[in-house]
């Protein structure tokens, strides 16, 4: 099997690692606009060779793992050049834009719209890790628009990598993911910003911050180059979630201001229920 | 050494566990207004015997580990009854109120104002764990107001439990801790609320939420009975941090709304700097 990974960072590199350990006969080619990343990926053994986009026709599988703004453009280009039997899948955090843009493409049946719910706050080829996808959910959108035999090839890969498959409409995907992923990143970045602005003396943060703070601001370490395009692509949903979050925070602040601490208690008690959901996540997702 | 722990939950119970393993000859007495907790603590072997508050005069050390609203009242009562040689310390997340209230107490020198920056999102005696305090920061306020020999006794305990000591003014403590702890809890609770409100179908959350979401809402599992009094006690500082957080979120939302994505990028990039601070925390705090 010949696999060409376009964008050999955390996501693409982690696919490469697991493909190599699961498919003995695999040959992995790497393509990246960042020459340093490509060299690093070769050095780390993530890929066997560097390749140009123009070579995708020879590939059995092309994985497009680049920030979502360039992903649409790159995936289009790849599809234009793809062989009849080439499976092309992306891994982006937004799905409506790419599905819409590629809807009328003559090789739409070569494309599978994919979002593996996995990652870390790190980026680049050095961030690639084995088993990143094991026991993680992998959302597939508009599966019926992909050629059956290419669906099968994709599913075999996802299965060997240990992913749980869920099928979803791209619109619903983008709406839900705004709540459970995009909003978390913004809340974390702004929490980090608020604390950094206040605490000019970093020594004080260091001494007073415990594991709770570290946990809530962990995502503020994430890559702006990855996240800016996500917020642009999913603007409408992200704005909606942010409005609701800000309203909830404002209401909570007002309760504190007016000394309505019974209601403060109730608000928290109702939300405690999230325990049950998190326990569900914890049972399948390594934190 | 005779230690009486008042409030035998996560904090008091974890002190009991480590005291027992570090001080062989220790006798630990437990006091709790919640009879079930007290029975559980006896059953778990956290404490040797149940005791009444009236017995504190016999204790070498009294640890008051109850929610901060009752903590002031209970600590006063304990000090009223304390022996001349009894060390009394609290473990509350706010320090200005208790220091002010006890300033004029005739046995002020028996009291040490303490805040160990440690805990988990769980509560009650079953939540008690060994080594909760190892390598954690322990803030001590107004140390000069405590009798020297009782300071020494406290420091020996904290040292054996592996805590890093920092001395701080109670006002500064409450202001800083609002940023690095209290705000994190509110951001997490409101994030949980926002998602729960939207996602009536929990199955969808479960499937789409990854480790990033779990990390940012972890604190929403915390005890409302513990946190409501903290927000009340530290109202002024908490409101200030919340205002700044809401303003930062609103500014970020506006940048997205106006398609100013270069500035969205810059905002995140500037906050990325929090990595260095978190790496500092990670090196000493087990996440």
Short mmCIF file of N, CA, C and O in Angstrom, two decimals, chain B residues 191-277:
data_model
loop_
_atom_site.label_atom_id
_atom_site.label_comp_id
_atom_site.label_asym_id
_atom_site.label_seq_id
_atom_site.Cartn_x
_atom_site.Cartn_y
_atom_site.Cartn_z
N UNK B 191 -18.66 26.42 31.23
CA UNK B 191 -18.43 25.67 29.99
C UNK B 191 -19.29 24.40 30.01
O UNK B 191 -19.98 24.09 29.03
N UNK B 192 -19.27 23.72 31.13
CA UNK B 192 -20.10 22.52 31.28
C UNK B 192 -21.57 22.85 31.10
O UNK B 192 -22.30 22.17 30.37
N UNK B 193 -21.99 23.94 31.73
CA UNK B 193 -23.40 24.35 31.63
C UNK B 193 -23.78 24.63 30.17
O UNK B 193 -24.82 24.19 29.68
N UNK B 194 -22.94 25.39 29.48
CA UNK B 194 -23.23 25.79 28.11
C UNK B 194 -23.40 24.56 27.22
O UNK B 194 -24.32 24.48 26.40
N UNK B 195 -22.53 23.59 27.41
CA UNK B 195 -22.60 22.39 26.57
C UNK B 195 -23.80 21.53 26.94
O UNK B 195 -24.52 21.04 26.07
N UNK B 196 -24.04 21.40 28.25
CA UNK B 196 -25.18 20.58 28.68
C UNK B 196 -26.50 21.16 28.18
O UNK B 196 -27.39 20.43 27.78
N UNK B 197 -26.61 22.48 28.25
CA UNK B 197 -27.86 23.12 27.80
C UNK B 197 -28.12 22.84 26.34
O UNK B 197 -29.24 22.64 25.92
N UNK B 198 -27.02 22.88 25.57
CA UNK B 198 -27.18 22.74 24.13
C UNK B 198 -27.42 21.30 23.73
O UNK B 198 -28.28 20.98 22.91
N UNK B 199 -26.64 20.44 24.31
CA UNK B 199 -26.63 19.06 23.86
C UNK B 199 -27.57 18.24 24.73
O UNK B 199 -27.15 17.59 25.67
N UNK B 200 -28.83 18.31 24.40
CA UNK B 200 -29.79 17.54 25.19
C UNK B 200 -29.52 16.06 25.00
O UNK B 200 -29.70 15.26 25.91
N UNK B 201 -29.10 15.72 23.84
CA UNK B 201 -28.81 14.32 23.56
C UNK B 201 -27.38 14.02 23.99
O UNK B 201 -26.43 14.34 23.31
N UNK B 202 -27.27 13.43 25.16
CA UNK B 202 -25.94 13.24 25.73
C UNK B 202 -25.05 12.32 24.92
O UNK B 202 -23.85 12.41 24.98
N UNK B 203 -25.66 11.45 24.22
CA UNK B 203 -24.90 10.53 23.39
C UNK B 203 -24.00 11.32 22.43
O UNK B 203 -22.88 10.91 22.14
N UNK B 204 -24.51 12.45 21.94
CA UNK B 204 -23.72 13.25 21.01
C UNK B 204 -22.48 13.83 21.69
O UNK B 204 -21.41 13.87 21.11
N UNK B 205 -22.64 14.30 22.91
CA UNK B 205 -21.48 14.83 23.62
C UNK B 205 -20.46 13.71 23.79
O UNK B 205 -19.30 13.86 23.49
N UNK B 206 -20.96 12.61 24.28
CA UNK B 206 -20.09 11.48 24.56
C UNK B 206 -19.25 11.11 23.34
O UNK B 206 -18.07 10.83 23.44
N UNK B 207 -19.89 11.12 22.19
CA UNK B 207 -19.18 10.69 20.99
C UNK B 207 -18.20 11.73 20.46
O UNK B 207 -17.19 11.39 19.87
N UNK B 208 -18.53 12.99 20.63
CA UNK B 208 -17.71 14.01 20.00
C UNK B 208 -16.66 14.61 20.93
O UNK B 208 -15.71 15.23 20.47
N UNK B 209 -16.87 14.45 22.22
CA UNK B 209 -15.96 15.11 23.15
C UNK B 209 -14.66 14.33 23.27
O UNK B 209 -14.66 13.12 23.45
N UNK B 210 -13.56 15.02 23.15
CA UNK B 210 -12.26 14.38 23.30
C UNK B 210 -11.61 14.78 24.60
O UNK B 210 -12.25 15.32 25.51
N UNK B 211 -10.33 14.55 24.68
CA UNK B 211 -9.61 14.79 25.92
C UNK B 211 -9.51 16.29 26.22
O UNK B 211 -9.42 16.69 27.37
N UNK B 212 -9.55 17.13 25.18
CA UNK B 212 -9.49 18.57 25.40
C UNK B 212 -10.69 19.06 26.18
O UNK B 212 -10.57 19.79 27.16
N UNK B 213 -11.87 18.61 25.78
CA UNK B 213 -13.09 18.98 26.49
C UNK B 213 -13.05 18.46 27.92
O UNK B 213 -13.33 19.18 28.88
N UNK B 214 -12.67 17.21 28.07
CA UNK B 214 -12.61 16.61 29.40
C UNK B 214 -11.69 17.41 30.33
O UNK B 214 -11.99 17.62 31.50
N UNK B 215 -10.59 17.87 29.77
CA UNK B 215 -9.63 18.62 30.56
C UNK B 215 -10.19 19.97 31.00
O UNK B 215 -10.06 20.38 32.15
N UNK B 216 -10.87 20.66 30.08
CA UNK B 216 -11.37 22.00 30.43
C UNK B 216 -12.60 21.96 31.33
O UNK B 216 -12.85 22.92 32.04
N UNK B 217 -13.38 20.89 31.30
CA UNK B 217 -14.55 20.86 32.18
C UNK B 217 -14.36 19.98 33.42
O UNK B 217 -15.28 19.80 34.19
N UNK B 218 -13.15 19.48 33.60
CA UNK B 218 -12.91 18.60 34.76
C UNK B 218 -13.36 19.24 36.06
O UNK B 218 -14.00 18.61 36.90
N UNK B 219 -13.06 20.53 36.23
CA UNK B 219 -13.37 21.19 37.51
C UNK B 219 -14.87 21.37 37.73
O UNK B 219 -15.30 21.67 38.84
N UNK B 220 -15.68 21.19 36.68
CA UNK B 220 -17.14 21.30 36.83
C UNK B 220 -17.70 20.12 37.62
O UNK B 220 -18.89 20.07 37.92
N UNK B 221 -16.84 19.18 37.97
CA UNK B 221 -17.26 18.08 38.83
C UNK B 221 -17.11 18.44 40.31
O UNK B 221 -17.48 17.68 41.18
N UNK B 222 -16.53 19.61 40.57
CA UNK B 222 -16.22 20.00 41.96
C UNK B 222 -17.47 20.20 42.81
O UNK B 222 -18.57 20.39 42.29
N UNK B 223 -17.27 20.20 44.11
CA UNK B 223 -18.38 20.27 45.07
C UNK B 223 -18.95 21.69 45.21
O UNK B 223 -18.25 22.61 45.63
N UNK B 224 -20.24 21.87 44.90
CA UNK B 224 -20.88 23.19 45.10
C UNK B 224 -20.85 23.62 46.57
O UNK B 224 -20.77 24.81 46.87
N UNK B 225 -20.89 22.66 47.48
CA UNK B 225 -20.89 22.99 48.92
C UNK B 225 -19.55 23.59 49.33
O UNK B 225 -19.48 24.40 50.25
N UNK B 226 -18.50 23.20 48.66
CA UNK B 226 -17.19 23.78 48.95
C UNK B 226 -17.03 25.12 48.23
O UNK B 226 -16.48 26.08 48.79
N UNK B 227 -17.48 25.18 46.98
CA UNK B 227 -17.14 26.35 46.15
C UNK B 227 -18.05 27.54 46.33
O UNK B 227 -17.61 28.69 46.17
N UNK B 228 -19.32 27.33 46.68
CA UNK B 228 -20.20 28.48 46.89
C UNK B 228 -19.64 29.41 47.97
O UNK B 228 -19.52 30.63 47.74
N UNK B 229 -19.26 28.89 49.14
CA UNK B 229 -18.70 29.79 50.16
C UNK B 229 -17.39 30.46 49.73
O UNK B 229 -17.12 31.59 50.15
N UNK B 230 -16.61 29.80 48.91
CA UNK B 230 -15.37 30.43 48.44
C UNK B 230 -15.70 31.66 47.60
O UNK B 230 -15.11 32.73 47.77
N UNK B 231 -16.67 31.51 46.70
CA UNK B 231 -17.03 32.66 45.86
C UNK B 231 -17.63 33.79 46.71
O UNK B 231 -17.44 34.96 46.42
N UNK B 232 -18.36 33.41 47.76
CA UNK B 232 -18.92 34.44 48.63
C UNK B 232 -17.80 35.15 49.40
O UNK B 232 -17.74 36.37 49.43
N UNK B 233 -16.90 34.37 49.98
CA UNK B 233 -15.80 34.94 50.77
C UNK B 233 -14.91 35.84 49.91
O UNK B 233 -14.41 36.86 50.37
N UNK B 234 -14.66 35.42 48.69
CA UNK B 234 -13.71 36.15 47.84
C UNK B 234 -14.43 36.93 46.75
O UNK B 234 -13.89 37.17 45.66
N UNK B 235 -15.64 37.36 47.08
CA UNK B 235 -16.53 38.00 46.11
C UNK B 235 -15.87 39.10 45.29
O UNK B 235 -15.92 39.09 44.05
N UNK B 236 -15.23 40.07 45.94
CA UNK B 236 -14.66 41.22 45.23
C UNK B 236 -13.63 40.77 44.19
O UNK B 236 -13.69 41.20 43.03
N UNK B 237 -12.71 39.91 44.60
CA UNK B 237 -11.68 39.46 43.66
C UNK B 237 -12.26 38.59 42.56
O UNK B 237 -11.86 38.70 41.39
N UNK B 238 -13.21 37.73 42.92
CA UNK B 238 -13.81 36.85 41.92
C UNK B 238 -14.56 37.67 40.88
O UNK B 238 -14.45 37.41 39.67
N UNK B 239 -15.29 38.68 41.32
CA UNK B 239 -16.01 39.53 40.36
C UNK B 239 -15.03 40.24 39.42
O UNK B 239 -15.28 40.35 38.22
N UNK B 240 -13.91 40.69 39.98
CA UNK B 240 -12.92 41.37 39.14
C UNK B 240 -12.36 40.42 38.07
O UNK B 240 -12.29 40.78 36.88
N UNK B 241 -11.99 39.22 38.48
CA UNK B 241 -11.44 38.27 37.50
C UNK B 241 -12.50 37.90 36.46
O UNK B 241 -12.20 37.80 35.27
N UNK B 242 -13.74 37.73 36.92
CA UNK B 242 -14.81 37.36 35.99
C UNK B 242 -15.06 38.47 34.98
O UNK B 242 -15.27 38.21 33.79
N UNK B 243 -15.04 39.72 35.45
CA UNK B 243 -15.23 40.84 34.52
C UNK B 243 -14.15 40.83 33.46
O UNK B 243 -14.43 41.01 32.27
N UNK B 244 -12.92 40.63 33.88
CA UNK B 244 -11.82 40.64 32.91
C UNK B 244 -11.93 39.46 31.94
O UNK B 244 -11.70 39.61 30.74
N UNK B 245 -12.31 38.33 32.49
CA UNK B 245 -12.46 37.14 31.63
C UNK B 245 -13.56 37.36 30.60
O UNK B 245 -13.39 37.11 29.40
N UNK B 246 -14.70 37.87 31.07
CA UNK B 246 -15.83 38.12 30.15
C UNK B 246 -15.44 39.16 29.10
O UNK B 246 -15.76 39.01 27.91
N UNK B 247 -14.72 40.20 29.51
CA UNK B 247 -14.26 41.20 28.54
C UNK B 247 -13.34 40.59 27.49
O UNK B 247 -13.47 40.89 26.30
N UNK B 248 -12.42 39.75 27.93
CA UNK B 248 -11.50 39.11 26.98
C UNK B 248 -12.25 38.21 26.01
O UNK B 248 -11.96 38.18 24.82
N UNK B 249 -13.23 37.47 26.53
CA UNK B 249 -14.03 36.60 25.66
C UNK B 249 -14.83 37.43 24.66
O UNK B 249 -14.95 37.07 23.49
N UNK B 250 -15.39 38.54 25.15
CA UNK B 250 -16.20 39.40 24.28
C UNK B 250 -15.35 40.02 23.19
O UNK B 250 -15.75 40.06 22.02
N UNK B 251 -14.16 40.48 23.55
CA UNK B 251 -13.24 41.03 22.54
C UNK B 251 -12.89 39.98 21.49
O UNK B 251 -12.87 40.25 20.29
N UNK B 252 -12.63 38.78 21.96
CA UNK B 252 -12.25 37.69 21.04
C UNK B 252 -13.42 37.36 20.11
O UNK B 252 -13.24 37.20 18.91
N UNK B 253 -14.62 37.30 20.69
CA UNK B 253 -15.82 37.07 19.87
C UNK B 253 -15.97 38.16 18.81
O UNK B 253 -16.29 37.89 17.65
N UNK B 254 -15.73 39.42 19.22
CA UNK B 254 -15.88 40.52 18.27
C UNK B 254 -14.87 40.43 17.14
O UNK B 254 -15.19 40.75 15.99
N UNK B 255 -13.66 40.00 17.46
CA UNK B 255 -12.65 39.84 16.41
C UNK B 255 -13.11 38.79 15.39
O UNK B 255 -12.96 38.97 14.19
N UNK B 256 -13.67 37.70 15.91
CA UNK B 256 -14.16 36.66 14.99
C UNK B 256 -15.32 37.21 14.16
O UNK B 256 -15.37 37.04 12.94
N UNK B 257 -16.22 37.92 14.84
CA UNK B 257 -17.40 38.46 14.15
C UNK B 257 -17.00 39.40 13.01
O UNK B 257 -17.59 39.39 11.94
N UNK B 258 -15.96 40.21 13.28
CA UNK B 258 -15.54 41.19 12.26
C UNK B 258 -14.48 40.62 11.31
O UNK B 258 -13.81 41.38 10.61
N UNK B 259 -14.31 39.32 11.34
CA UNK B 259 -13.33 38.65 10.46
C UNK B 259 -11.91 39.16 10.63
O UNK B 259 -11.12 39.14 9.67
N UNK B 260 -11.57 39.59 11.81
CA UNK B 260 -10.19 40.05 12.05
C UNK B 260 -9.34 38.86 12.51
O UNK B 260 -8.91 38.81 13.67
N UNK B 261 -9.09 37.95 11.59
CA UNK B 261 -8.46 36.70 11.99
C UNK B 261 -6.96 36.82 12.21
O UNK B 261 -6.37 35.98 12.88
N UNK B 262 -6.36 37.87 11.64
CA UNK B 262 -4.96 38.09 11.99
C UNK B 262 -4.82 38.40 13.48
O UNK B 262 -3.90 37.94 14.15
N UNK B 263 -5.76 39.19 13.97
CA UNK B 263 -5.70 39.52 15.40
C UNK B 263 -6.11 38.33 16.26
O UNK B 263 -5.61 38.16 17.38
N UNK B 264 -7.02 37.51 15.77
CA UNK B 264 -7.37 36.28 16.48
C UNK B 264 -6.11 35.42 16.65
O UNK B 264 -5.81 34.92 17.74
N UNK B 265 -5.36 35.32 15.56
CA UNK B 265 -4.09 34.58 15.59
C UNK B 265 -3.14 35.16 16.63
O UNK B 265 -2.58 34.45 17.46
N UNK B 266 -2.97 36.49 16.57
CA UNK B 266 -2.04 37.15 17.50
C UNK B 266 -2.43 36.95 18.96
O UNK B 266 -1.58 36.72 19.82
N UNK B 267 -3.72 37.05 19.22
CA UNK B 267 -4.21 36.85 20.60
C UNK B 267 -3.79 35.47 21.11
O UNK B 267 -3.33 35.33 22.24
N UNK B 268 -3.97 34.48 20.27
CA UNK B 268 -3.64 33.12 20.70
C UNK B 268 -2.14 32.94 20.82
O UNK B 268 -1.65 32.30 21.74
N UNK B 269 -1.42 33.53 19.87
CA UNK B 269 0.03 33.39 19.89
C UNK B 269 0.63 33.99 21.16
O UNK B 269 1.54 33.43 21.76
N UNK B 270 0.11 35.15 21.54
CA UNK B 270 0.62 35.79 22.75
C UNK B 270 0.36 34.91 23.98
O UNK B 270 1.17 34.86 24.89
N UNK B 271 -0.80 34.26 23.97
CA UNK B 271 -1.17 33.46 25.14
C UNK B 271 -0.42 32.13 25.17
O UNK B 271 -0.25 31.53 26.23
N UNK B 272 0.04 31.69 24.01
CA UNK B 272 0.84 30.46 23.93
C UNK B 272 2.00 30.44 24.92
O UNK B 272 2.44 29.39 25.38
N UNK B 273 2.47 31.64 25.21
CA UNK B 273 3.55 31.84 26.16
C UNK B 273 3.26 31.15 27.52
O UNK B 273 4.17 30.88 28.30
N UNK B 274 2.01 30.86 27.77
CA UNK B 274 1.63 30.18 29.01
C UNK B 274 2.28 28.79 29.09
O UNK B 274 2.40 28.22 30.17
N UNK B 275 2.70 28.28 27.94
CA UNK B 275 3.44 27.00 27.92
C UNK B 275 4.56 26.96 28.95
O UNK B 275 4.73 26.00 29.68
N UNK B 276 5.36 28.03 28.93
CA UNK B 276 6.54 28.05 29.79
C UNK B 276 6.13 27.96 31.25
O UNK B 276 6.77 27.28 32.05
N UNK B 277 5.06 28.67 31.57
CA UNK B 277 4.60 28.66 32.96
C UNK B 277 4.05 27.29 33.31
O UNK B 277 4.33 26.73 34.36
#
